[in-house]
mmCIF file of C-alpha atoms in Angstrom:
data_model
loop_
_atom_site.group_PDB
_atom_site.id
_atom_site.type_symbol
_atom_site.label_atom_id
_atom_site.label_comp_id
_atom_site.label_asym_id
_atom_site.label_seq_id
_atom_site.Cartn_x
_atom_site.Cartn_y
_atom_site.Cartn_z
ATOM 1 C CA MET R 1 -5.145 8.175 7.239
ATOM 2 C CA SER R 2 -1.240 8.168 6.459
ATOM 3 C CA GLU R 3 0.056 10.281 3.627
ATOM 4 C CA THR R 4 1.085 7.135 1.803
ATOM 5 C CA LEU R 5 -2.322 5.805 1.945
ATOM 6 C CA ALA R 6 -3.888 8.951 1.031
ATOM 7 C CA LEU R 7 -1.722 9.076 -2.172
ATOM 8 C CA ALA R 8 -2.722 5.435 -3.045
ATOM 9 C CA HIS R 9 -6.478 6.593 -2.825
ATOM 10 C CA ARG R 10 -5.930 9.596 -5.109
ATOM 11 C CA VAL R 11 -4.142 7.550 -7.391
ATOM 12 C CA ALA R 12 -7.135 5.042 -7.331
ATOM 13 C CA ARG R 13 -9.423 7.710 -7.892
ATOM 14 C CA SER R 14 -7.442 9.156 -10.832
ATOM 15 C CA VAL R 15 -7.387 5.686 -12.338
ATOM 16 C CA ARG R 16 -11.387 5.262 -11.944
ATOM 17 C CA ASP R 17 -11.676 8.629 -13.675
ATOM 18 C CA ALA R 18 -9.863 7.916 -16.465
ATOM 19 C CA GLY R 19 -11.774 4.629 -17.199
ATOM 20 C CA GLY R 20 -9.612 1.947 -15.349
ATOM 21 C CA ARG R 21 -9.724 0.127 -12.216
ATOM 22 C CA ALA R 22 -7.295 0.155 -9.252
ATOM 23 C CA LEU R 23 -6.835 -2.086 -6.437
ATOM 24 C CA ILE R 24 -4.697 -1.645 -3.263
ATOM 25 C CA VAL R 25 -2.807 -4.969 -2.869
ATOM 26 C CA GLY R 26 0.055 -6.732 -1.265
ATOM 27 C CA GLY R 27 1.559 -6.777 2.226
ATOM 28 C CA TRP R 28 -0.140 -3.620 3.408
ATOM 29 C CA VAL R 29 -3.473 -5.147 2.788
ATOM 30 C CA ARG R 30 -2.531 -8.360 4.352
ATOM 31 C CA HIS R 31 -1.191 -6.818 7.603
ATOM 32 C CA SER R 32 -4.145 -4.677 7.732
ATOM 33 C CA LEU R 33 -6.513 -7.555 7.546
ATOM 34 C CA LEU R 34 -4.774 -9.677 10.050
ATOM 35 C CA GLY R 35 -3.821 -6.732 12.349
ATOM 36 C CA THR R 36 -0.032 -7.736 12.509
ATOM 37 C CA ALA R 37 2.939 -5.507 12.274
ATOM 38 C CA SER R 38 4.503 -4.997 9.009
ATOM 39 C CA GLN R 39 8.275 -6.196 8.774
ATOM 40 C CA ASP R 40 9.149 -3.489 6.075
ATOM 41 C CA ASN R 41 11.991 -1.942 8.194
ATOM 42 C CA ALA R 42 13.243 -5.096 9.854
ATOM 43 C CA PRO R 43 16.067 -6.897 8.027
ATOM 44 C CA ALA R 44 14.656 -9.814 5.733
ATOM 45 C CA ASP R 45 17.146 -12.651 7.025
ATOM 46 C CA ASN R 46 16.261 -12.268 10.633
ATOM 47 C CA PRO R 47 13.430 -9.833 11.287
ATOM 48 C CA ALA R 48 13.369 -8.509 14.890
ATOM 49 C CA PRO R 49 9.911 -7.745 16.319
ATOM 50 C CA ASP R 50 11.045 -4.674 17.988
ATOM 51 C CA ARG R 51 12.262 -3.131 14.707
ATOM 52 C CA ALA R 52 8.816 -3.818 12.896
ATOM 53 C CA SER R 53 6.855 -0.927 11.960
ATOM 54 C CA PRO R 54 3.270 -0.897 13.052
ATOM 55 C CA SER R 55 0.802 -1.898 10.464
ATOM 56 C CA ALA R 56 -1.924 0.742 9.393
ATOM 57 C CA SER R 57 -4.451 -1.062 11.566
ATOM 58 C CA GLN R 58 -2.291 -0.384 14.640
ATOM 59 C CA GLY R 59 -2.032 3.376 13.761
ATOM 60 C CA GLY R 60 1.279 2.927 11.863
ATOM 61 C CA ALA R 61 2.212 4.739 8.825
ATOM 62 C CA PRO R 62 2.864 2.119 5.966
ATOM 63 C CA LYS R 63 6.317 2.541 3.993
ATOM 64 C CA ASP R 64 4.630 1.764 0.781
ATOM 65 C CA ILE R 65 1.384 0.681 -0.660
ATOM 66 C CA ASP R 66 1.181 -1.247 -4.073
ATOM 67 C CA VAL R 67 -1.653 -0.545 -6.526
ATOM 68 C CA GLU R 68 -2.552 -2.901 -9.310
ATOM 69 C CA VAL R 69 -3.960 -0.965 -12.260
ATOM 70 C CA PHE R 70 -6.590 -2.564 -14.874
ATOM 71 C CA GLY R 71 -8.153 -1.353 -17.986
ATOM 72 C CA LEU R 72 -5.847 1.282 -18.931
ATOM 73 C CA PRO R 73 -2.967 0.975 -21.428
ATOM 74 C CA ALA R 74 0.430 1.850 -20.138
ATOM 75 C CA ASP R 75 0.734 4.942 -22.200
ATOM 76 C CA ARG R 76 -2.210 6.347 -20.137
ATOM 77 C CA LEU R 77 -0.442 6.055 -16.818
ATOM 78 C CA ARG R 78 1.849 8.809 -15.888
ATOM 79 C CA ALA R 79 3.632 10.193 -12.790
#
């Protein structure tokens, strides 16, 4: 498990422990489910496959992971 994914899991557990719900969402989930490479490191206008970072399902480390938080007021969230 990459450091980024491990951090996302720790955040989700902390949110759960505080009474909220956290979901890992976004492109990382899509690419993992489809088994495709993420285009995070490629230019947005003309993504080159040779510059794409591998998805987590292919053993690559995700650049970032989006976590949506539900059931907790914003003032209960902290870095």
